Short mmCIF file of C-alpha atoms in Angstrom, two decimals:
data_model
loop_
_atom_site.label_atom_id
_atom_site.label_comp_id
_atom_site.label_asym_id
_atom_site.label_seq_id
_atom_site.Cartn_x
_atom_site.Cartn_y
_atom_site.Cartn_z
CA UNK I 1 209.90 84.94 -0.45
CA UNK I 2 213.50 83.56 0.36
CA UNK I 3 215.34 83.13 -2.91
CA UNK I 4 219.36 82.81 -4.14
CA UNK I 5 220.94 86.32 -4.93
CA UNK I 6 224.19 87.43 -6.04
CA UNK I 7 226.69 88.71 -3.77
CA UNK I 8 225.54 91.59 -1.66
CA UNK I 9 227.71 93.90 0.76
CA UNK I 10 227.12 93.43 3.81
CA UNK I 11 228.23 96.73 4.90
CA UNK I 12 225.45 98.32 3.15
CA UNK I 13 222.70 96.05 4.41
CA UNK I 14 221.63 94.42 7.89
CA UNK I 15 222.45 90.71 6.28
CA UNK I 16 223.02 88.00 8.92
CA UNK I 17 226.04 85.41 8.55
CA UNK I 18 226.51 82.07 9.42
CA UNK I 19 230.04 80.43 9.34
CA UNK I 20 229.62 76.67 8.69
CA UNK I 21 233.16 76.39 6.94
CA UNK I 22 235.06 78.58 4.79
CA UNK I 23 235.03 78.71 0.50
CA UNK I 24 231.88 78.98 -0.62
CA UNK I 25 229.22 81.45 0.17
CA UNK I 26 225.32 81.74 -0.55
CA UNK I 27 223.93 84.68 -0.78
CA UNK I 28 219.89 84.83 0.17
CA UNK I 29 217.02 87.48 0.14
CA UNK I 30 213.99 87.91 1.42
CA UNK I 31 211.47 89.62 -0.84
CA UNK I 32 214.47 90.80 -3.10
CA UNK I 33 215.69 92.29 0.15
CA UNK I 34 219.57 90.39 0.97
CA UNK I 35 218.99 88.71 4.29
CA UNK I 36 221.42 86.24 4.74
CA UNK I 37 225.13 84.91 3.57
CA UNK I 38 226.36 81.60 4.75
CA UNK I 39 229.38 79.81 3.73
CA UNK I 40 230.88 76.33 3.66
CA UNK I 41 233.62 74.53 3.57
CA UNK I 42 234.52 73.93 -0.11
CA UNK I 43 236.80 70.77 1.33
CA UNK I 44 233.33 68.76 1.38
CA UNK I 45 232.82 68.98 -2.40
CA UNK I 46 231.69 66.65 -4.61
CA UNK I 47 229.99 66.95 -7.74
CA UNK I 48 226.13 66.38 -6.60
CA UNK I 49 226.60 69.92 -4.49
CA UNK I 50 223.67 71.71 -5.03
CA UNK I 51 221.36 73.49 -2.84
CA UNK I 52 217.18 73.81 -2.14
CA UNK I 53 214.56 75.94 0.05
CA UNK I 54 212.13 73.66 1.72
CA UNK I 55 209.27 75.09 3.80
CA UNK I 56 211.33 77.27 5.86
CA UNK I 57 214.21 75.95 5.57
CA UNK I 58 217.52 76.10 3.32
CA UNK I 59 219.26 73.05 2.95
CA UNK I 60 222.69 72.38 1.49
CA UNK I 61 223.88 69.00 0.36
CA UNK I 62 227.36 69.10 -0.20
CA UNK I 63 230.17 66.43 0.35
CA UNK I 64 228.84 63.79 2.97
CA UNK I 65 226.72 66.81 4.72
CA UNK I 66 223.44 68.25 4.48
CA UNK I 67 222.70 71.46 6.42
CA UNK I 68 218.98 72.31 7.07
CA UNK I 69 218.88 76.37 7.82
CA UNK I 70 216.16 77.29 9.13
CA UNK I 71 215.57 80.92 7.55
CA UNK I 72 214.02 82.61 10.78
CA UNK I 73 216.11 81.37 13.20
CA UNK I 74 219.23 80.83 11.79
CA UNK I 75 219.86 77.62 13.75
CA UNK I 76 221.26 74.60 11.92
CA UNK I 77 220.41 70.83 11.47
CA UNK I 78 223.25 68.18 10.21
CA UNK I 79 223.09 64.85 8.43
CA UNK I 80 225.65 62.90 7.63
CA UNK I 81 225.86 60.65 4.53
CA UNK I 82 228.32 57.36 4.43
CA UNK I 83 229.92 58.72 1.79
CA UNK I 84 228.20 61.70 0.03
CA UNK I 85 224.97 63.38 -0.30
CA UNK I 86 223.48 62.58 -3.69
CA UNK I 87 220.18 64.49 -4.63
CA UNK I 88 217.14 66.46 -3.07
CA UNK I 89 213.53 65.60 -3.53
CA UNK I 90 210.53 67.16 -2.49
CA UNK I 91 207.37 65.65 -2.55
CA UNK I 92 204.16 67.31 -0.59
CA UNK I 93 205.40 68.38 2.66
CA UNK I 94 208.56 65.48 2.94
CA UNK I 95 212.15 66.59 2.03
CA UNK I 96 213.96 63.17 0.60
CA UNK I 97 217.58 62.94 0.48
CA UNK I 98 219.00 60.68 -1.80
CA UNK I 99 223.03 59.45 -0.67
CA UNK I 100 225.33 56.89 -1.17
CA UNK I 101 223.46 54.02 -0.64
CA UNK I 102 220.14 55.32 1.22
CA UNK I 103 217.23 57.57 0.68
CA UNK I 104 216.09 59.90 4.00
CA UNK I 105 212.59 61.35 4.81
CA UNK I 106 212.21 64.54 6.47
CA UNK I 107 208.93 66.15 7.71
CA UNK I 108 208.44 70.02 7.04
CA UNK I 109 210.62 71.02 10.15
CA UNK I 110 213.39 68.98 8.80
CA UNK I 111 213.18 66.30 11.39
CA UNK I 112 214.11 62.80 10.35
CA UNK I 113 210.88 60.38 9.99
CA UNK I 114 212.72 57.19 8.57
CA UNK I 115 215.76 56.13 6.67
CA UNK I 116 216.18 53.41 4.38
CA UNK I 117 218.43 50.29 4.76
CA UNK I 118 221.25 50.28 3.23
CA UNK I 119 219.99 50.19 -0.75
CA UNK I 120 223.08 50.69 -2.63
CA UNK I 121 226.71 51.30 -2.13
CA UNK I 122 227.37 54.08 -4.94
CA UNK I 123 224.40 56.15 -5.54
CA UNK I 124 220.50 56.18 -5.14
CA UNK I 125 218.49 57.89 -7.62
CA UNK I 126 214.50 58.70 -6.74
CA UNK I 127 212.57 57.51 -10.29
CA UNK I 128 209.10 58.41 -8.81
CA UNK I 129 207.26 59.08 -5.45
CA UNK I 130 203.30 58.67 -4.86
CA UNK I 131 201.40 58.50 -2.02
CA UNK I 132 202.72 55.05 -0.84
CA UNK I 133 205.22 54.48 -2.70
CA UNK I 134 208.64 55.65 -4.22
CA UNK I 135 210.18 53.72 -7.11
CA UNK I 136 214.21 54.17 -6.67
CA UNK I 137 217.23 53.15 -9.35
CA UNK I 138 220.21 51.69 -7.14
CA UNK I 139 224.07 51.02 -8.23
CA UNK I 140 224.64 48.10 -6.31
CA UNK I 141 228.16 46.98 -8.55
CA UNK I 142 229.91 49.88 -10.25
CA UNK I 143 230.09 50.92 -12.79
CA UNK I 144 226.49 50.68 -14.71
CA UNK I 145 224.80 48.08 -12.55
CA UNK I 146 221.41 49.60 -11.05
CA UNK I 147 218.49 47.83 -9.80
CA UNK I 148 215.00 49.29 -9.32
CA UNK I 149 213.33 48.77 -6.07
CA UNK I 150 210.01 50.27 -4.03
CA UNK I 151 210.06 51.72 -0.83
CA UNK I 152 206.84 52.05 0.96
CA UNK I 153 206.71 55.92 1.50
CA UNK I 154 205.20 55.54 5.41
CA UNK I 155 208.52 54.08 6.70
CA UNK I 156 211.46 53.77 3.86
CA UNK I 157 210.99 49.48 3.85
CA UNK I 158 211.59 47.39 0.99
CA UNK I 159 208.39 46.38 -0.88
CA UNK I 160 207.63 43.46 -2.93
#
């Protein structure tokens, strides 16, 4: 099982690296074994950074990127936010990524199904997801003005 580790030399062990920046480095394991260290660029910050495995997959939101890893092969997926990647959700097999000012659907190989109009312009927060729908808070006039609003969970459109 792929978890988060603290640093590990890489000297010792046969850990792979992947360079997607430079600053800030995550350090993974496999079965408590370290596997893999990949680092970022730390100019992309912003405070919603935060990282999540998803299937098999490790995904990093941070600035206005995401970066799906895919933890056996080591190649790498992009998105890229209008302004900044918000939050992660996972809900059965879907990966949502909440931004800016829309919320993204991914299936379990972290390939885009839909993604929602634009629902906000400074941050989308997921409130609840079911099997047809997800409730979402939106700011849509800073500061302190959110709306709620459903999104059918088949294809990211505006309900009721």
């Amino acid at each position: 099982m792929y978890a988060l580790s603290k640093p590990f030399d890489t000297y010792k062990w046969n850990a792979s690296y992947l360079n997607l920046g430079q600053g800030t480095i995550y350090y993974i394991s496999n079965d408590k074994i370290p596997y893999l260290e990949v680092e970022i660029d730390t100019n992309n910050w912003n405070s919603f950074n935060t990282v999540c495995f998803f299937e098999q997959y490790f995904c990093i939101g941070c600035g206005d990127i995401v970066y799906f890893i895919h933890l056996e092969t080591l190649k790498v997926k992009t998105l890229f936010c209008d302004l900044y990647f918000g939050y992660f959700y996972i809900y059965q097999k879907r990966l949502y990524i909440a931004s800016d000012s829309k919320l993204f659907c991914f299936d379990a190989n972290c390939e885009l199904l839909w993604q929602s109009e634009r629902i906000a312009v400074d941050g989308v927060i997921v409130e609840n997801i079911s099997e047809n729908c997800i409730i979402v808070s939106c700011e849509i006039d800073p500061p302190d003005h959110w709306v709620q609003c459903q999104l059918s969970a088949y294809n990211g459109k505006k309900m009721g």
